[in-house]
Each structure stands twice: as structure tokens, then as C-alpha cells.
Amino acid sequence: MTQLDYMLQQIVNAVSLGSLYALVAVGLSIVFGVLKLTNFAHGDVMMVGAFGVALLVGIGVPFPVAVICGIAAAAVAGFLIERIAYRPIRDAPDVARLLTSLAVTYIIENVGILVFTSSPRNFPLPAFLNTSWELSNGAITFTSINLLTIALTFVSLLLLGWFITRTTTGLGMRAAAEDMSAAQLVGLDVNRLIIVAFIVASAYAGLAGILWAAQAGVVQPQMGFTPLLKAFVAAIIGGFGSIAGALVGGYILGALEIFIVAFLPSSISSYRDAIVFAVLIAFLLVRPGGLLQPNREIKL
Amino acid sequence: MSREARIKLCVLFALVAGAVVAFGAPHVLSDYFVRIILLIALNAILVLSLSLSNGFTGVFSLGHVGFIGAGAYISGILSIPVQQKLALLPHLPAFLHAFSLPFLPATLVAGVLTALLAVVVGYPLMRLSGYFVSVATMGFLIIVNVVLINASDFTRGARTFTGVPLETTLPWVFGWLAITLFVLARLVYSPFGRAMKSVRDDTIAASAVGIGVLRTRLIAFVIGAFFAGVGGSLYAHYLGSFSPNTFYFSLTMSLITMLVLGGMGSLSGALVGVVCVSLLSEVLRSVERGFTIGEFSVPALFGASQIVLGFIFILIMIFRPKGIMGEREFTFGLTQRSAVVNQTEERKR
């Protein structure tokens, strides 16, 4: 295996992981943009999507249908979470809402453990998605699911770009993100926009959860927590609340993680997550608006 | 009786009552109830130490459990008997192998080192406010967890850290609780305490009247971390064996639930929250194991107690965001001036 092949393999891995982070981070950013809420339950919505697929395939539903149902289930879960837990405290301070979303996470994960136990179960990936491809005599390998992840990320983000720049609802969401009360003054139905934001974000979470589970091969009630934290870091790196920022941050974080593991000695690379969160803290301190929002200031 | 005399009498009474419970309970009550009392007092130390920055200074740290974990591991490493240390932690630096400290000095060292860690961490982080400080301190918690898992020469990594002598008894915990309460009450109801609250309530106004915001936050953070380290040490010597994930999000969540339920701006609130949540989770835990009423048998529902606590947390957030006590304290009339003083003041007007 040549140096170049090794490098290319790492780039393939980085793009694949970065796509997943970007997908999760986009959903987080949509909600944060509109509500200024860090939705920790986003990770559990991912879990709902993945479990939905696993259970439906388990009772014999064809895989593509199960995927669509899984995404729908995630969207419904996101809607319910907003309606039950977040709407009553919409005017509470930021920290109170952050804590509420942590509590929601806590509830959903424990319900998951209660119903499905915390031991991982197999994620039934059809064989045509599990085939592996080789380039340059086997020096670079990837599976169909890697390719599918990257492709789906691009397609779905293009779709999102179209939605928020070309449709009335999407424009309304951006208006609400800009200034909630002004949006209300010009006659936008803010409640409806927030619901749409949650449904869209949760559908993305569902998709991301399914892809995550497909790559990992297993589903488990707490599976959403780690990707959520990582996506959160990605969103902050790019600029929290900005969709382009989530995308940029996702790929940067994916590359950072893969390259830490690939090019640093294992005595350092085992501290990968510590490095990632140190980056998060550094961004919060030095550039809280992230890469794409350099002018945002944080008051003391 | 003058006010000072009444206060002294009450404090004396509280100390005697505490001592009676601490020394008497093990002879009267079953081990189960002794354990519950001990856990309540232990959690009280942890929640009180959390309330200093999160409640009174308005810096809502999610990283407090990182300090508790640090305290637990530091104290554990120091106090495992030398023989066992060689077997359990063979790769420790030689000077740590050479000795093992008794409980009290180990706890003090843990507290001091944790406070130093808080200086290093807090100096940059206390510049952040509100939401951002919560997120950054959460990052700190995760970093501590990763370090505990990877620094296996010191911590045995993800494996259980064991061999810590079981020395946390009721008198120890009650003693430390009394010290914590005393220090915090003196601090919170002093000019510095008012500075803390003004930083919380209006940062700009506070700095306009000359209060050093960074300094005030940092002092509160560091003192809180000292008691977190002490509490961590007590916890370590109570559990005997633990792992990095003992000190992670789930402990964070339960401490925050206790603090928020009781009321964030009040020391008695912190205590009320601890007692309520501890008793409730004890009841729920027995439900969780499954039980039988007559013909009906309820199967074991693992995690049910966590779910109920989560719902309670959300309900508090919605219906009573200031918690049970809000900013009130149980004072038993001690802070009111005596009738005689009031009358003389009336006459002066």
C-alpha cells in the first residue's frame, strides 16, 4: 500500500464520516436557528428512526419502505417532543431549555432501555448495500453504504437548500430565525413554522440515524448520544444556526477525527474525543460564531 | 434572649442533633436506612457545592461532575494501601507507590488539587456566559471522562477502579456536610455573596458598580470545585470501586435535578431538593426491582426511576422553574431582629 493510497483511503473515510456529522448537524442547526434551543433529543430522534427500520424489517417490511417509515417515525417523534416538552417553556432562559432537552434525552433513552434493553441488536442491512468496492488493487476499500451516505447527504442538503430559499414556508423559517417577533408582526404563523422546523430537522435526524446504524451494523437505545455531541461540535465549528456552517463544520470535524486516528501515534489518538471537545471549547472562547459567522459577539 | 444567643443555641442544637444521628443511627437503624441517610448527606455536599456557581453566581456549569470524578480518583489513588497499589496500579510513578494517605489527608489533597484544576479550567471558561458556559463546561466533563478512560496507568482505564478503603461513615459525611454548609452560608450571605448574586442577576450593572465579574465567578467556581473534590473523595471511599462512567452524564443529571427541584438560589432549597429526590428515587428503585401486590405481580422495570425523575424535571421547568424554595431559606426566625430592637427603632422614627 503506497502512501498516496493510504491518504486517499483516509479521505474517503473522512468524507463518509463528515457526511454523517453534517446530516446530524444540519438538523441541530435548523432548530437552533429558529428557537435558539440546543436540542439534545435530536440524537434520540436518530435512534427512533434507526429502531423503526430495524423493527419493521424484522417483521418483514421491505427495506426501502422501512426506511421511509423510519424517517416518518422520526419526524413524528420530533413533532411530539416539541409539542409536549419544548413549547411550554419557549420563553424560558436558554439554560433552562438546554436542561429540559437533556431531560427529554434522558427519558427517551431510558424508555428505550426499558423496552428494548440496552444490549445492541443487529441492524438488518440488505446485501446490495453491504457490498464492498476496491480501488487500486484493494488499497482503497469502501462499501456501498459509504457511497450511499455521501450521495444521500448531497441530495438531501440540495433539497433543503431549495426548501429554505425557494418556498414560502422555508423563507418564513428563515425570517423567524432572523427575528421571531418581527416575523410574528408581519403575520407569519410562528407556531406552524416552528413545527415545520422540528419536523424537517427530525426527518434529517431519522435519515442520519438510519445511515449511522447501517454503518455501525447495530442499533441500541443510547446510540444517538455520541453522534449528537459530535454534530453539536461540528455545528459550533461551522457557526451554530447556519445550515452552510453545519455542512462545513461536519466535514471539518469528520476530517479532523479521521486524521487524528490515521496520522497520530495511538498514545495520542486515543484522546481523540478529548481533542475534539477541546476544539469546541477553543471555538466558544475565540470565535463563538464559528467559521461562517465571524461577527457574532458573545456578551460577558 | 438576644439574637446572637438564639443563633448560637440553634447552631449548637443542630450540631448536637447531627452528631446524635451520625453516631447513634448505626446502632438503632438497619443498614439500609443508615445507607440512605449517608447517601442523602453525601449528595447534599455535592449539590451544595454545585449550587455555588450554578445557583448563586449564574454560571450554569455542566462540568461539575468532572470535578467530583477528579476528586474521587485523586483520593482513591492516594489512599489505596501500598501493597494493593502495586498489584492494582503497577504503572504508577514510583513516588505514588511509596506511600498511602489516611482518609482525611487524602480528602483534603483531593479537594485542593481539584480546586487547582478549577482555576486552570475556570480562568478561560468564566469569560463565557449563559448558554455558552454550560456547553463549554459540558465539553470539560467529556474531556475528563476521556482522560480517565485513557490514563490507565493512573485510573485502570475503563476497568473498575477498586481497592479504595471503605471509610466513609456517617460521622465523616456529617462532619464534612457541616463544614460545607458553614462555609457556604458564610460566603453566600456576605458582601461577596451579594456580589455573586448581582453578577447573576445583571452582569452589566454588576461590572458598572465595580464588581469584578470574572473574579467573582472564578472564586465561586473554585470553591465549589474544592467541595466537589471533597465530595468525590467521600464518594470514592463510600463506593470502594467505581469506573469513569460513574462520574458522567447520569450523575450530572441527578445532581442538577436535585438542585433545580429544591430551588437554585437557596441553600435550604438545595437540601430540600436532595432529600426529596433521594427519597423518591429510593422508593422508585424498589418499584423498579418489581413487586407483588396480592394477585398482581409487577415485573422489574429497569430504568423506570430515571424516567420518572426526567418527567419530574420537565414538569418543574414548566410549572415551577424556581424550584420548591426559590430564593427563600429556612431561617427559623433567626435572621429577624428581636422585638425589642424593632420597637426601639420604631420610637426613633
mmCIF file of C-alpha atoms in Angstrom, chain A residues 108-255:
data_model
loop_
_atom_site.group_PDB
_atom_site.id
_atom_site.type_symbol
_atom_site.label_atom_id
_atom_site.label_comp_id
_atom_site.label_asym_id
_atom_site.label_seq_id
_atom_site.Cartn_x
_atom_site.Cartn_y
_atom_site.Cartn_z
ATOM 1 C CA ILE A 108 -36.278 8.700 25.787
ATOM 2 C CA GLU A 109 -33.061 6.731 26.310
ATOM 3 C CA ASN A 110 -34.371 5.117 29.464
ATOM 4 C CA VAL A 111 -37.692 4.274 27.820
ATOM 5 C CA GLY A 112 -35.639 2.731 25.034
ATOM 6 C CA ILE A 113 -33.662 0.679 27.548
ATOM 7 C CA LEU A 114 -36.856 -0.348 29.320
ATOM 8 C CA VAL A 115 -38.498 -1.557 26.116
ATOM 9 C CA PHE A 116 -35.551 -2.852 24.079
ATOM 10 C CA THR A 117 -32.864 -3.384 26.802
ATOM 11 C CA SER A 118 -29.509 -1.702 26.394
ATOM 12 C CA SER A 119 -27.828 -4.566 24.561
ATOM 13 C CA PRO A 120 -27.222 -3.807 20.893
ATOM 14 C CA ARG A 121 -29.265 -5.608 18.254
ATOM 15 C CA ASN A 122 -28.446 -6.214 14.626
ATOM 16 C CA PHE A 123 -29.343 -3.662 12.002
ATOM 17 C CA PRO A 124 -30.635 -5.625 9.000
ATOM 18 C CA LEU A 125 -28.801 -4.152 6.042
ATOM 19 C CA PRO A 126 -29.762 -5.684 2.681
ATOM 20 C CA ALA A 127 -26.909 -7.413 0.893
ATOM 21 C CA PHE A 128 -26.771 -4.981 -2.042
ATOM 22 C CA LEU A 129 -25.838 -2.185 0.369
ATOM 23 C CA ASN A 130 -23.181 -4.250 2.053
ATOM 24 C CA THR A 131 -21.017 -4.970 -0.983
ATOM 25 C CA SER A 132 -17.542 -3.556 -0.745
ATOM 26 C CA TRP A 133 -15.678 -1.891 -3.551
ATOM 27 C CA GLU A 134 -11.975 -1.862 -4.135
ATOM 28 C CA LEU A 135 -9.791 0.596 -5.975
ATOM 29 C CA SER A 136 -6.114 0.443 -6.839
ATOM 30 C CA ASN A 137 -5.791 -3.313 -6.173
ATOM 31 C CA GLY A 138 -7.532 -3.307 -2.827
ATOM 32 C CA ALA A 139 -5.584 -0.479 -1.290
ATOM 33 C CA ILE A 140 -8.695 1.669 -1.043
ATOM 34 C CA THR A 141 -11.882 -0.009 0.097
ATOM 35 C CA PHE A 142 -15.344 1.284 0.790
ATOM 36 C CA THR A 143 -18.824 -0.180 0.935
ATOM 37 C CA SER A 144 -21.964 0.791 -0.910
ATOM 38 C CA ILE A 145 -23.332 2.287 2.260
ATOM 39 C CA ASN A 146 -20.388 4.712 2.352
ATOM 40 C CA LEU A 147 -21.241 5.850 -1.163
ATOM 41 C CA LEU A 148 -24.938 5.976 -0.378
ATOM 42 C CA THR A 149 -24.278 8.096 2.718
ATOM 43 C CA ILE A 150 -22.296 10.638 0.731
ATOM 44 C CA ALA A 151 -24.822 10.692 -2.118
ATOM 45 C CA LEU A 152 -27.860 10.976 0.163
ATOM 46 C CA THR A 153 -26.212 13.758 2.118
ATOM 47 C CA PHE A 154 -25.663 15.776 -1.040
ATOM 48 C CA VAL A 155 -29.151 15.158 -2.394
ATOM 49 C CA SER A 156 -30.941 15.868 0.850
ATOM 50 C CA LEU A 157 -28.942 19.020 1.515
ATOM 51 C CA LEU A 158 -29.647 20.295 -2.000
ATOM 52 C CA LEU A 159 -33.298 19.638 -1.267
ATOM 53 C CA LEU A 160 -33.019 21.576 1.972
ATOM 54 C CA GLY A 161 -31.285 24.444 0.201
ATOM 55 C CA TRP A 162 -34.156 24.578 -2.281
ATOM 56 C CA PHE A 163 -36.688 24.425 0.546
ATOM 57 C CA ILE A 164 -35.336 27.320 2.552
ATOM 58 C CA THR A 165 -34.592 29.610 -0.370
ATOM 59 C CA ARG A 166 -37.440 28.898 -2.783
ATOM 60 C CA THR A 167 -40.548 28.037 -0.804
ATOM 61 C CA THR A 168 -42.711 30.383 1.245
ATOM 62 C CA THR A 169 -42.504 28.166 4.310
ATOM 63 C CA GLY A 170 -38.738 27.973 4.039
ATOM 64 C CA LEU A 171 -38.417 31.723 3.689
ATOM 65 C CA GLY A 172 -40.725 32.112 6.669
ATOM 66 C CA MET A 173 -38.476 29.832 8.709
ATOM 67 C CA ARG A 174 -35.507 31.997 7.883
ATOM 68 C CA ALA A 175 -37.473 35.101 8.792
ATOM 69 C CA ALA A 176 -38.389 33.555 12.135
ATOM 70 C CA ALA A 177 -34.757 32.618 12.693
ATOM 71 C CA GLU A 178 -33.729 36.197 11.975
ATOM 72 C CA ASP A 179 -36.232 37.830 14.300
ATOM 73 C CA MET A 180 -39.072 35.875 15.854
ATOM 74 C CA SER A 181 -41.211 38.826 16.926
ATOM 75 C CA ALA A 182 -40.774 40.686 13.661
ATOM 76 C CA ALA A 183 -41.872 37.546 11.837
ATOM 77 C CA GLN A 184 -44.938 37.444 14.036
ATOM 78 C CA LEU A 185 -45.649 41.131 13.336
ATOM 79 C CA VAL A 186 -45.714 40.667 9.589
ATOM 80 C CA GLY A 187 -48.278 37.934 10.017
ATOM 81 C CA LEU A 188 -46.292 34.713 9.883
ATOM 82 C CA ASP A 189 -47.690 31.815 11.877
ATOM 83 C CA VAL A 190 -44.647 31.257 14.065
ATOM 84 C CA ASN A 191 -46.046 28.177 15.783
ATOM 85 C CA ARG A 192 -46.533 26.497 12.444
ATOM 86 C CA LEU A 193 -43.024 27.460 11.322
ATOM 87 C CA ILE A 194 -41.504 26.013 14.475
ATOM 88 C CA ILE A 195 -43.423 22.772 13.975
ATOM 89 C CA VAL A 196 -42.206 22.606 10.374
ATOM 90 C CA ALA A 197 -38.656 23.271 11.536
ATOM 91 C CA PHE A 198 -38.873 20.404 14.029
ATOM 92 C CA ILE A 199 -40.405 18.022 11.515
ATOM 93 C CA VAL A 200 -37.790 18.812 8.865
ATOM 94 C CA ALA A 201 -34.936 18.618 11.364
ATOM 95 C CA SER A 202 -36.226 15.343 12.789
ATOM 96 C CA ALA A 203 -36.643 13.794 9.358
ATOM 97 C CA TYR A 204 -32.974 14.590 8.744
ATOM 98 C CA ALA A 205 -32.153 13.080 12.121
ATOM 99 C CA GLY A 206 -34.084 9.958 11.173
ATOM 100 C CA LEU A 207 -32.164 9.622 7.922
ATOM 101 C CA ALA A 208 -28.874 10.230 9.709
ATOM 102 C CA GLY A 209 -29.766 7.667 12.370
ATOM 103 C CA ILE A 210 -30.558 5.031 9.761
ATOM 104 C CA LEU A 211 -27.302 5.683 7.918
ATOM 105 C CA TRP A 212 -25.364 5.704 11.191
ATOM 106 C CA ALA A 213 -26.880 2.373 12.217
ATOM 107 C CA ALA A 214 -26.222 0.968 8.749
ATOM 108 C CA GLN A 215 -22.529 1.828 9.040
ATOM 109 C CA ALA A 216 -22.262 0.573 12.609
ATOM 110 C CA GLY A 217 -24.315 -2.550 11.915
ATOM 111 C CA VAL A 218 -26.186 -2.327 15.213
ATOM 112 C CA VAL A 219 -28.906 -0.293 16.900
ATOM 113 C CA GLN A 220 -29.035 0.457 20.603
ATOM 114 C CA PRO A 221 -31.137 2.873 22.708
ATOM 115 C CA GLN A 222 -28.202 5.157 23.530
ATOM 116 C CA MET A 223 -26.769 5.138 20.019
ATOM 117 C CA GLY A 224 -27.761 8.752 19.361
ATOM 118 C CA PHE A 225 -25.846 10.419 22.141
ATOM 119 C CA THR A 226 -22.293 10.302 20.780
ATOM 120 C CA PRO A 227 -23.181 11.406 17.230
ATOM 121 C CA LEU A 228 -25.292 14.161 18.745
ATOM 122 C CA LEU A 229 -22.409 15.536 20.791
ATOM 123 C CA LYS A 230 -20.085 15.336 17.795
ATOM 124 C CA ALA A 231 -22.592 17.002 15.492
ATOM 125 C CA PHE A 232 -23.004 19.698 18.083
ATOM 126 C CA VAL A 233 -19.270 20.365 17.963
ATOM 127 C CA ALA A 234 -19.471 20.377 14.160
ATOM 128 C CA ALA A 235 -22.312 22.890 14.211
ATOM 129 C CA ILE A 236 -20.390 25.192 16.561
ATOM 130 C CA ILE A 237 -17.245 24.969 14.416
ATOM 131 C CA GLY A 238 -19.186 25.975 11.334
ATOM 132 C CA GLY A 239 -21.384 28.540 13.032
ATOM 133 C CA PHE A 240 -24.359 27.418 15.069
ATOM 134 C CA GLY A 241 -27.692 28.148 13.448
ATOM 135 C CA SER A 242 -26.306 28.335 9.931
ATOM 136 C CA ILE A 243 -27.016 25.436 7.604
ATOM 137 C CA ALA A 244 -23.943 26.055 5.459
ATOM 138 C CA GLY A 245 -21.982 26.236 8.702
ATOM 139 C CA ALA A 246 -23.279 22.843 9.795
ATOM 140 C CA LEU A 247 -22.167 21.392 6.487
ATOM 141 C CA VAL A 248 -18.689 22.916 6.658
ATOM 142 C CA GLY A 249 -18.302 22.009 10.332
ATOM 143 C CA GLY A 250 -19.443 18.439 9.717
ATOM 144 C CA TYR A 251 -16.805 17.792 7.071
ATOM 145 C CA ILE A 252 -14.073 19.562 9.051
ATOM 146 C CA LEU A 253 -14.852 17.501 12.120
ATOM 147 C CA GLY A 254 -15.015 14.269 10.113
ATOM 148 C CA ALA A 255 -11.616 15.021 8.596
#
